[in-house]
Coordinates of C-alpha atoms and ligand atoms in Angstrom, one line a residue:
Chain A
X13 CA 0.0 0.0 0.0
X14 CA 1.3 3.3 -1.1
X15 CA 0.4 6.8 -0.4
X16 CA 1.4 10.5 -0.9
X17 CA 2.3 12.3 2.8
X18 CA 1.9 15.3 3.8
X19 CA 3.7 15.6 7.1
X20 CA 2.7 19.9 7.5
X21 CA 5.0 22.2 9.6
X22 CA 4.2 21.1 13.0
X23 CA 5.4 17.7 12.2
X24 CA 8.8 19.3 11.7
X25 CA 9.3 20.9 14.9
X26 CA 7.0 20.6 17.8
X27 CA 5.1 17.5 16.6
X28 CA 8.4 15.7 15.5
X29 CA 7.3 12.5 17.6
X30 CA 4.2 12.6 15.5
X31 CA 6.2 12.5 12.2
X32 CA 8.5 9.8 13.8
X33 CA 6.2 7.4 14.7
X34 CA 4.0 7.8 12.1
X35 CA 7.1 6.7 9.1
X36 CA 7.8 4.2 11.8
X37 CA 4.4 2.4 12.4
X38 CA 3.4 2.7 8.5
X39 CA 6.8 1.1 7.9
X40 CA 6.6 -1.5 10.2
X41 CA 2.7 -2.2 8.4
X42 CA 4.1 -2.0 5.2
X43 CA 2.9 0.8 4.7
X44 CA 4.7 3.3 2.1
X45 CA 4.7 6.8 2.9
X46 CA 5.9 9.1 -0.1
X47 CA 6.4 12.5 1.1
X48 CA 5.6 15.1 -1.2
X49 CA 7.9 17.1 -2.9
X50 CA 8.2 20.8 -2.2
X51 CA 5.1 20.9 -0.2
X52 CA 4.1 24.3 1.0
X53 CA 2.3 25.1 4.3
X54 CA -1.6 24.5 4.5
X55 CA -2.4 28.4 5.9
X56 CA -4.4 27.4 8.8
X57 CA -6.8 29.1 10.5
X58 CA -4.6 32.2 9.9
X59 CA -5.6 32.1 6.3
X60 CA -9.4 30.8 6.4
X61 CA -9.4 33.8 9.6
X62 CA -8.3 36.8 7.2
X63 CA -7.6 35.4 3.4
X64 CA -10.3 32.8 2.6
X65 CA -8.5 32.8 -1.1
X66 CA -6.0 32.2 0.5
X67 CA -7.5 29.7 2.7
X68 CA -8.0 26.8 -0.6
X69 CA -5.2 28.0 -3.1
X70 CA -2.3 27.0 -0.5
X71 CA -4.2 23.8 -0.1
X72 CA -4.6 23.2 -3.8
X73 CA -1.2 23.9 -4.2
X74 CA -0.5 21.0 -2.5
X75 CA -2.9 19.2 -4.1
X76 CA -1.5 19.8 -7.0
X77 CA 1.9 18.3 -6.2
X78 CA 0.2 15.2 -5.1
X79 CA -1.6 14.9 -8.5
X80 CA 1.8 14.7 -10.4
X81 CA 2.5 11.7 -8.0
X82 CA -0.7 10.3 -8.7
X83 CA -1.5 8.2 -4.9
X84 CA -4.1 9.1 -2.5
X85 CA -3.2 11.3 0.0
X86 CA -2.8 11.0 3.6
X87 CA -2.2 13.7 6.4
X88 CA -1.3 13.3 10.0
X89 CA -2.1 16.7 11.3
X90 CA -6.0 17.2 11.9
X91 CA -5.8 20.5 11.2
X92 CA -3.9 20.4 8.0
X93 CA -6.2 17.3 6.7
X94 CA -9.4 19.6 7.6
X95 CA -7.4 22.2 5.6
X96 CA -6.5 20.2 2.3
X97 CA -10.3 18.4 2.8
X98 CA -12.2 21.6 2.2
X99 CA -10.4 22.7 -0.7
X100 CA -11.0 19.9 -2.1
X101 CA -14.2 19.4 -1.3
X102 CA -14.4 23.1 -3.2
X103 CA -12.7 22.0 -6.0
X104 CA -14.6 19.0 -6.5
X105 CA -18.4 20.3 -6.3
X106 CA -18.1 24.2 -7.0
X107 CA -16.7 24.9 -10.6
X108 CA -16.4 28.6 -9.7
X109 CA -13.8 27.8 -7.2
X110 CA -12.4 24.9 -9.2
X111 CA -11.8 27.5 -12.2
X112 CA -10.4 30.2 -10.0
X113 CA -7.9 27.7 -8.2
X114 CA -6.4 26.0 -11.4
X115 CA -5.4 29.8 -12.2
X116 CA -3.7 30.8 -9.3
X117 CA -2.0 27.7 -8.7
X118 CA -1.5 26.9 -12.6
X119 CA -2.9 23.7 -12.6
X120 CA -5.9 21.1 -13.6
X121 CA -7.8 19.8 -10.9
X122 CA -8.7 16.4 -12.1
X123 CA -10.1 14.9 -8.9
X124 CA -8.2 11.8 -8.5
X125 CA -6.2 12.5 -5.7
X126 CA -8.4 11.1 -2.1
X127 CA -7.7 13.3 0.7
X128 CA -7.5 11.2 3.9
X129 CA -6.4 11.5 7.5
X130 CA -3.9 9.3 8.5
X131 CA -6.4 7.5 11.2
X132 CA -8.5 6.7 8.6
X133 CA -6.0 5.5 6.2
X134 CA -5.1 3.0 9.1
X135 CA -8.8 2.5 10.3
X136 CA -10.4 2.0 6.3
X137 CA -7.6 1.4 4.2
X138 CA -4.7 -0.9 5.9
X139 CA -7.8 -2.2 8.6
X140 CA -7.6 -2.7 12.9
X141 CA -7.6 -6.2 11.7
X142 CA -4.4 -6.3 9.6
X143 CA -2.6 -3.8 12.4
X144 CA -4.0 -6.4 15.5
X145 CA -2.2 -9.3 13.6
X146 CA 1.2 -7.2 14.4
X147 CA 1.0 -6.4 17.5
X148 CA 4.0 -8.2 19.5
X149 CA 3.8 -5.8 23.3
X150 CA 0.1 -5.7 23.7
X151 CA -0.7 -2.3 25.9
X152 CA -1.8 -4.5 28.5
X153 CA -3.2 -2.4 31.6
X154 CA -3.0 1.0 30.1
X155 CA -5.9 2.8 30.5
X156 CA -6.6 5.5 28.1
X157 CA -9.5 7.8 26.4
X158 CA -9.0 9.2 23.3
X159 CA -9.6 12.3 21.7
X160 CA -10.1 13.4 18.5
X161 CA -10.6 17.1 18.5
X162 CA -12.5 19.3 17.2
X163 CA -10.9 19.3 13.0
X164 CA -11.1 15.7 12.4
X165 CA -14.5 14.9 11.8
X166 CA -15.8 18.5 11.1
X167 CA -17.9 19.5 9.1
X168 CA -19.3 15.9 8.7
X169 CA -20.4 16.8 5.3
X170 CA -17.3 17.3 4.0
X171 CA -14.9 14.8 6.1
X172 CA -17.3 11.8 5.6
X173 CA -15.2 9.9 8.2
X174 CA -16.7 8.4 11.4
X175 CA -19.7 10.0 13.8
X176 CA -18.8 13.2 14.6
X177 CA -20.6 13.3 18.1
X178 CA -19.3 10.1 19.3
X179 CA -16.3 9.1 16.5
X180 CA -15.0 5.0 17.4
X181 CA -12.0 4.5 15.4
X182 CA -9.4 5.5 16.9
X183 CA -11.4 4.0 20.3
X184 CA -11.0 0.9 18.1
X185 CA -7.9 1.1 16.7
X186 CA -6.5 1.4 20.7
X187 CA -8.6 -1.3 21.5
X188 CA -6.7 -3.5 19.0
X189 CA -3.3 -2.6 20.4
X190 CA -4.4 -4.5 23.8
X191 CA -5.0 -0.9 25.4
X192 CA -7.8 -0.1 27.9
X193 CA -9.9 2.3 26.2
X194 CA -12.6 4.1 28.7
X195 CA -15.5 6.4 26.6
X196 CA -16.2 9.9 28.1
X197 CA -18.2 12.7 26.2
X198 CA -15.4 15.1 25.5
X199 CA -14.0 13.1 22.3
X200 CA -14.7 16.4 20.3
X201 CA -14.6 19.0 22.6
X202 CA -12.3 22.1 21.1
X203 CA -9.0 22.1 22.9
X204 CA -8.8 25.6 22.0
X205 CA -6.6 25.2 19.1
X206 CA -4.3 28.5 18.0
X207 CA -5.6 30.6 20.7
X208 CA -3.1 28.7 22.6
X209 CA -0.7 31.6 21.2
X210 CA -2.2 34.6 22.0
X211 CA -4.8 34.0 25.0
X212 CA -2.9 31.4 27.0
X213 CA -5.5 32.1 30.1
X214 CA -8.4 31.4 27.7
X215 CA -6.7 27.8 26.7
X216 CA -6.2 27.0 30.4
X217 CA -9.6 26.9 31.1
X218 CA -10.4 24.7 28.2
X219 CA -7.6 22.1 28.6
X220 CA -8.6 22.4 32.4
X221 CA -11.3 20.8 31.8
X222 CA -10.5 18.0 29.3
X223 CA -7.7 17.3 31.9
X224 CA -10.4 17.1 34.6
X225 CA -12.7 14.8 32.5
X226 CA -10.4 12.5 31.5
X227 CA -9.4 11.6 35.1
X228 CA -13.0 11.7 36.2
X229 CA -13.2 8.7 33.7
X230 CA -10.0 6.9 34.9
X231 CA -7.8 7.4 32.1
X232 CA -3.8 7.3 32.9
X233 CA -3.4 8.8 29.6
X234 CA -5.2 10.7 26.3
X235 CA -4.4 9.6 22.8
X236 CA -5.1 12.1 20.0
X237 CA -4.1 13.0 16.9
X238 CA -3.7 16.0 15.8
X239 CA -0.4 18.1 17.2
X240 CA -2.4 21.5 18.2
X241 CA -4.7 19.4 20.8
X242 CA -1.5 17.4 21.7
X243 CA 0.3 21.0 22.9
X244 CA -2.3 22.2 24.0
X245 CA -2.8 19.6 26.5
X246 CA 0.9 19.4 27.2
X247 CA 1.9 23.2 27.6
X248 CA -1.4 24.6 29.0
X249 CA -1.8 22.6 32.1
X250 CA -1.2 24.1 35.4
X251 CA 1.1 21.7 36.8
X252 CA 4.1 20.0 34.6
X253 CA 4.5 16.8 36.0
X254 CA 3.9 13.3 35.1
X255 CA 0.6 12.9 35.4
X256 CA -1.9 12.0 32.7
X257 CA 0.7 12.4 29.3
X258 CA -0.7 12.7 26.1
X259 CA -0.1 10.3 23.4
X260 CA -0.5 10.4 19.7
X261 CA -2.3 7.3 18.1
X262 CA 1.1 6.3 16.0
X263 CA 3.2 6.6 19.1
X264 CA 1.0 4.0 20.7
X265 CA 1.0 1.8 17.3
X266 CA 4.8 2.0 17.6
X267 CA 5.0 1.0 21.1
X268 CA 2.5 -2.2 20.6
X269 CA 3.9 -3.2 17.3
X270 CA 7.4 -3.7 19.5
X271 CA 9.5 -0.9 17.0
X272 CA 12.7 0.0 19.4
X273 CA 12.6 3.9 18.7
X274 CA 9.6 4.4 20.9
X275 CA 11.5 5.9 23.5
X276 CA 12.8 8.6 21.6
X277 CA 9.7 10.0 20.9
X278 CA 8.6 9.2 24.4
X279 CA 11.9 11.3 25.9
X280 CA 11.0 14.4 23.4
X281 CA 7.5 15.2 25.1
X282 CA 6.6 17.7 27.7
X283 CA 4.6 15.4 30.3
X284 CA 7.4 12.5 30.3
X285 CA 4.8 9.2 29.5
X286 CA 8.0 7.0 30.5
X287 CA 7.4 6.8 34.4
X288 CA 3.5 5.4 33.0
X289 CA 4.7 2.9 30.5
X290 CA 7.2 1.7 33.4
X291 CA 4.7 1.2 36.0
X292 CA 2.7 -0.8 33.8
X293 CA 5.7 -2.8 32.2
X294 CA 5.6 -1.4 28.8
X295 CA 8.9 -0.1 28.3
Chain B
X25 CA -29.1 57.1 18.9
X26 CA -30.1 53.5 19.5
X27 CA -28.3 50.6 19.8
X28 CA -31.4 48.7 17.8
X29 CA -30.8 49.9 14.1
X30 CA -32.3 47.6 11.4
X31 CA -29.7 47.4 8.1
X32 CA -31.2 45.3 6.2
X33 CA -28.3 45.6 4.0
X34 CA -26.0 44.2 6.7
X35 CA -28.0 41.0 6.8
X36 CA -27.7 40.5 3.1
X37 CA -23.8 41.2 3.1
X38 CA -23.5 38.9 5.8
X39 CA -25.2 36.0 4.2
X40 CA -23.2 36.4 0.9
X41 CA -20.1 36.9 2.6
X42 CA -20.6 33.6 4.7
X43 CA -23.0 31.7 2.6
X44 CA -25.0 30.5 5.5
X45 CA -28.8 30.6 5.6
X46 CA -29.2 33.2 8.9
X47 CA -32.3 34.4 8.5
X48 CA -33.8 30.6 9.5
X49 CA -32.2 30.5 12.9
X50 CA -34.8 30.1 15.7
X51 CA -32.6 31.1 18.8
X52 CA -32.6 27.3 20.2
X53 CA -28.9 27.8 21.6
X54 CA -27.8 24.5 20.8
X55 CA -24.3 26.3 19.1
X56 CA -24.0 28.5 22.0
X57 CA -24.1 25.1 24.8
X58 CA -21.5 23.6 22.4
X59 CA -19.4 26.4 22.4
X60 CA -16.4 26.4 24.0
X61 CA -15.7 30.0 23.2
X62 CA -19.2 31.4 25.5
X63 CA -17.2 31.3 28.6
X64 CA -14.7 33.9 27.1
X65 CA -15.9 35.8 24.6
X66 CA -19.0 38.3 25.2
X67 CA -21.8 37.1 23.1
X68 CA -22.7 33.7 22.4
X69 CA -22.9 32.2 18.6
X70 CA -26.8 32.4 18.6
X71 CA -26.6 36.3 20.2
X72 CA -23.8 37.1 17.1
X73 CA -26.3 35.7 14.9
X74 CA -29.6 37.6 16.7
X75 CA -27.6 40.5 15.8
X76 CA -26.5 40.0 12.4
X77 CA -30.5 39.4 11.9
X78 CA -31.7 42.9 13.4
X79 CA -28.3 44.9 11.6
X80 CA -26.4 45.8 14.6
X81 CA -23.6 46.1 12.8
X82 CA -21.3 48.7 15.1
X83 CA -22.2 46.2 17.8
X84 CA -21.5 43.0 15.9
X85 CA -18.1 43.8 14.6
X86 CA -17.1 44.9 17.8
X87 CA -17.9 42.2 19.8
X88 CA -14.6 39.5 20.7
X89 CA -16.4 36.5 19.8
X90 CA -15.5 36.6 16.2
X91 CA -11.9 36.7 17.5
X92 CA -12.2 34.1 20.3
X93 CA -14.2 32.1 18.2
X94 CA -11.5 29.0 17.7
X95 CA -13.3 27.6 14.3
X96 CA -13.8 24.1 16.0
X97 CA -17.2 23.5 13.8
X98 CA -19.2 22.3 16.5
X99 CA -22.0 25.0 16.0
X100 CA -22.4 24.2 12.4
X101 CA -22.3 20.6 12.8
X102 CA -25.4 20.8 15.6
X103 CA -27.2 23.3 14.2
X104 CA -30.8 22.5 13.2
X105 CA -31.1 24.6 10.1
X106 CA -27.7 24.0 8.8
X107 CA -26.3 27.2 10.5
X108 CA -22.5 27.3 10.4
X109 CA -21.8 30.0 12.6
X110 CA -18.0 29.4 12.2
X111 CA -18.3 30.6 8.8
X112 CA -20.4 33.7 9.8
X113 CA -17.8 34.4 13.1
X114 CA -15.0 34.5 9.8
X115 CA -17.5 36.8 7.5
X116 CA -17.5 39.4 10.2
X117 CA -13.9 39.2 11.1
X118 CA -13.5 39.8 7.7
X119 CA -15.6 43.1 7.5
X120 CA -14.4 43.9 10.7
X121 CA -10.9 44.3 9.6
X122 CA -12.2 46.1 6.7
X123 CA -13.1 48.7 8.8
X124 CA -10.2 48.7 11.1
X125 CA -12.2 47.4 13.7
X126 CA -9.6 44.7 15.8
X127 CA -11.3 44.0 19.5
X128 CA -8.5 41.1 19.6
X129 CA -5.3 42.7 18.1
X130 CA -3.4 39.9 19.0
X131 CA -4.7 37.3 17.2
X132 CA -5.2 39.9 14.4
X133 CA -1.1 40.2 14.6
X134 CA -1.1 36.5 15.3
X135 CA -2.3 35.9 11.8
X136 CA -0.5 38.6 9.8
X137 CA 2.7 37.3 10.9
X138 CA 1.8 33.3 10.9
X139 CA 0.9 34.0 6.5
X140 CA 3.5 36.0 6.5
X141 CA 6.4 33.7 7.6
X142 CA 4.4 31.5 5.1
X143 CA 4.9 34.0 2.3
X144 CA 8.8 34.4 3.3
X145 CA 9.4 30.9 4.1
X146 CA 7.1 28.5 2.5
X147 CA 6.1 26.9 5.8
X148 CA 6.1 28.0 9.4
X149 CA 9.3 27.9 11.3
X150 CA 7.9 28.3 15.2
X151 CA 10.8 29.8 16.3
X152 CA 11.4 33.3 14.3
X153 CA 7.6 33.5 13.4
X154 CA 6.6 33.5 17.4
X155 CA 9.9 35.8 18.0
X156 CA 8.2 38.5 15.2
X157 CA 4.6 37.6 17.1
X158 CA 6.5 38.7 20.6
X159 CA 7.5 42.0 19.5
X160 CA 4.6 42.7 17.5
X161 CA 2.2 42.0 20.7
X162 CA 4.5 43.1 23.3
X163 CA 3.6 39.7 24.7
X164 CA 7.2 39.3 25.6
X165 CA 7.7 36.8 28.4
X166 CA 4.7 34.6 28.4
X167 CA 5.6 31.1 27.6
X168 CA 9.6 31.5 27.6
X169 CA 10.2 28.4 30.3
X170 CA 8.1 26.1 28.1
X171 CA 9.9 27.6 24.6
X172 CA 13.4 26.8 26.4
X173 CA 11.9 23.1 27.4
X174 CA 11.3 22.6 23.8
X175 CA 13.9 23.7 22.8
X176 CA 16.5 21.3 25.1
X177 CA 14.0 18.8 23.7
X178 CA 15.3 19.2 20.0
X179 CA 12.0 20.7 19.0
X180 CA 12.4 24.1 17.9
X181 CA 15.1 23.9 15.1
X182 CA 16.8 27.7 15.1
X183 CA 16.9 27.6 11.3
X184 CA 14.2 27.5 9.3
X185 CA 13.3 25.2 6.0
X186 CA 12.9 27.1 3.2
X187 CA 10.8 25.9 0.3
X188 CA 12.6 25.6 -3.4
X189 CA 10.1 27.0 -5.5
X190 CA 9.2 30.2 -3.4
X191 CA 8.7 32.1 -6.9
X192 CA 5.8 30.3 -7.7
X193 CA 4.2 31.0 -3.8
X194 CA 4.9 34.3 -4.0
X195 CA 2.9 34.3 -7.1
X196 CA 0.0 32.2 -5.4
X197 CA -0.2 35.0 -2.6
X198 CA 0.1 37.7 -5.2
X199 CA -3.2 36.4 -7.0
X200 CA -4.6 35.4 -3.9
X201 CA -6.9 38.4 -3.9
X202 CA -9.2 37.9 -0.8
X203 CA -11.9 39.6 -3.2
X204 CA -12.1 36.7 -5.4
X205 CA -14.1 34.2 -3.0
X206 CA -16.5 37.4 -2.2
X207 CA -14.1 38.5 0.4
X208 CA -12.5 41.9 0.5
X209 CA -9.9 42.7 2.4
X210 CA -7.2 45.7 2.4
X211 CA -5.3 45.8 5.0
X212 CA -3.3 42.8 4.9
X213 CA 0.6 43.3 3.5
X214 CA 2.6 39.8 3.3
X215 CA 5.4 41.6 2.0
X216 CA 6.0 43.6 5.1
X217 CA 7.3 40.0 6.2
X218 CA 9.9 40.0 3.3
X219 CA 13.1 40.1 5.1
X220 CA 12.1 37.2 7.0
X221 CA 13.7 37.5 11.2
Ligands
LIG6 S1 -28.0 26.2 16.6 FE1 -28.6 27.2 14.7 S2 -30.7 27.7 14.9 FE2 -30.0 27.2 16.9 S3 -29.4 29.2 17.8 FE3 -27.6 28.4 16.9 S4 -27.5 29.2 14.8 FE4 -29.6 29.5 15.6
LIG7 S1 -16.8 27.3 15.6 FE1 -16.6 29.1 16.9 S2 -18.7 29.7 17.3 FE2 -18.8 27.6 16.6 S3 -18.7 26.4 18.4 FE3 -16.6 26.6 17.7 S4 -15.8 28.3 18.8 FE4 -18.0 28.4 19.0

């Protein structure tokens, strides 16, 4: 199996576990991951916040490169994914925009690239079934929720990808890695995203809470997957200890499928998960 | 003068602007007890939208919600009548900055210089765009301990990755007109950014 990737700029710097783990675990699947050439940031919600041109021409830049390589596209980064998806879901069903992209970005949209997250290349494409089979340090007596954010699964009309009040698959995909995986009813709650930046007090409040929730449920840890929730729930937390470290998805795929570079990711985040995964034997 | 004055005209600029149906909302609140922003900001999505609906415009486009709103979808996705309110919140901020109106100036700076490193750079490099963010906003010491704990982490590289082909962005932000997907917009300038750090 063979896809475009489009790791994004957090992936290069403060997400760099994310983009580590994520080659790894694809690797270790048999997965290929082709990063695409040249790629250009997605704009964020800096550009759909004050250039909404701007907003689905940086996108369908990108989605032009990936049309020269011609495989489906997948995208760690829930923001960037929710990013790329909307352009092309303007691309694809508005000729207006269509027209007006293919002459800023000099290019024919030809609709044969498939934007995807990377959790649902792994959910729909590769299958929990075909990952399970690999798994040689089941996450035996880890107890975990997971969270998916707010950019994943929104707007459901254009994502098209699990239930976007009560998403499962990356509940599943945990599951299959021998993980405890506890529901609670803030799956999709906002994290606060960006205004991280420039209202830290604001973002307090908000992590505050999903910190709260998940211990009320009895998680030791959160799995998400996108790197803005991830920092979010690392950096705006009153206390910096060890308690309650946050995960992403591929991190956990790494660690289960036995690959021996887990700990390097492990050792790179702000809440060190390493005193956890001893306590319960996993590293 | 009252606060209460009907522009009809507003409503309509609103609506093109932000493509959303506004006139069918019903007030049931369901955005607003989704919203993560109501505990913040001063008006809650359904209030914004009351008031897009009766042309308050001074009011509307000075409120913080449409800066605090963090464009996390849930409002549209719950909405009844297929209300995205997100889409409305980035209409207004739109027409706000039209007029110069900026209740948040940080995040308004916060945005300038994140598409502008983009323009200079190709992608964001955290370090020098947050620097340029710092002495923009004057924010200058908030989050120093946990920049220096990434940083002994290896996670803000100093440097920052330049694109190849920044010719061709420059020309995608060039005929990026924010006019041409009915927005207008003047007062952004990417190539203030230029010299990069
Ligand atoms: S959910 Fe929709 S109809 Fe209900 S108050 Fe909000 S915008 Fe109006
Ligand atoms: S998109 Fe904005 S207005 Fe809508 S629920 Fe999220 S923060 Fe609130």
């Amino acid at each position: 199996m063979k896809f475009s990737y489009y790791p994004g700029c957090s992936l290069e710097a403060t997400a760099k576990e994310y983009d580590l783990s994520a080659r790894a675990a694809c690797q270790a699947l048999d997965v290929e991951l082709q990063e695409l050439d040249d790629w250009v940031c997605c704009g964020a919600t800096s550009a759909h916040s004050i250039n909404k041109t701007l907003s689905v021409s940086l996108p369908a830049k990108n989605i032009a490169i990936a049309q020269q390589v011609g495989h489906d596209l997948v995208i760690p980064c829930s923001a960037c994914y929710n990013m790329l998806k909307k352009a092309d879901h303007h691309m694809r069903n508005d000729s207006d925009v269509r027209g007006k992209m293919e002459e800023i970005v000099d290019f024919k949209y030809t609709g044969d690239v498939n934007v995807l997250s990377l959790l649902e290349a792994m959910v729909n494409r590769l299958g929990i079934d075909n990952i399970a089979q690999k798994v040689v340090n089941p996450l035996k007596d880890l107890k975990v929720v997971c969270y998916y954010g707010c950019l994943l699964v929104r707007p459901p009309e254009i994502t098209h990808f699990d239930r976007d009040e009560n998403p499962e698959s990356m509940d599943n995909l945990v599951k299959s890695l021998g993980a405890t995986v506890i529901p609670w009813s803030y799956k999709t709650d906002c994290c606060g995203a960006n205004l991280g930046l420039t209202s830290s007090d604001v973002v307090q409040g908000m992590v505050g809470r999903l910190l709260d929730a998940a211990k009320e449920a009895g998680a030791d840890a959160i799995v998400t997957s996108c790197p803005l929730c991830h920092s979010n729930l690392e950096m705006r937390r009153k206390e910096h200890g060890t308690d309650l470290p946050v995960f992403y998805f591929t991190e956990l795929m790494g660690l289960a499928l036995g690959l021996k570079d887990c700990t390097n990711w492990f050792s790179t985040h702000l809440i060190d998960p390493r005193p956890l995964l001893r306590s319960v034997s996993l590293i | 003068m009252s606060t209460v004055s009907p522009e009809k005209s507003f409503l309509d600029e609103v609506k093109k602007r932000s493509g959303q149906p506004i006139e069918l909302c019903y007030q049931c609140q369901k955005c607003a007890s989704g919203c993560i922003a109501t505990e913040f900001a001063d008006y809650y999505p359904n209030e914004v939208i009351r008031m897009v609906q009766l042309g308050q415009k001074e009011r509307v486009l000075n409120c913080s919600s449409i800066w605090l709103c963090s464009a996390c979808e849930t409002c549209g996705a719950r909405c009844p009548n297929n209300i995205n309110v997100r889409a409305v919140m980035d209409a207004l901020k739109e027409m706000a900055i039209e007029k110069g109106i900026i209740k948040e100036k940080r995040v308004k700076q916060f945005h300038n210089v994140f598409l502008g490193t983009v323009y200079s750079h190709g992608r964001i490099h955290e370090v020098s765009m947050m620097a340029k963010y710092k002495l923009k906003s004057l924010d200058l010491f908030s989050d120093m301990g946990i920049g220096f704990k990434m940083f002994t982490k290896g996670k803000l590289p100093l440097t920052p990755k330049n694109i190849k082909d920044k010719s061709k962005l420059k020309n995608i932000f060039d005929k990026s007109d924010p006019s041409m997907l009915n927005v207008k917009l003047e007062d952004i300038n990417y190539g203030e950014q230029k010299t990069g750090v």
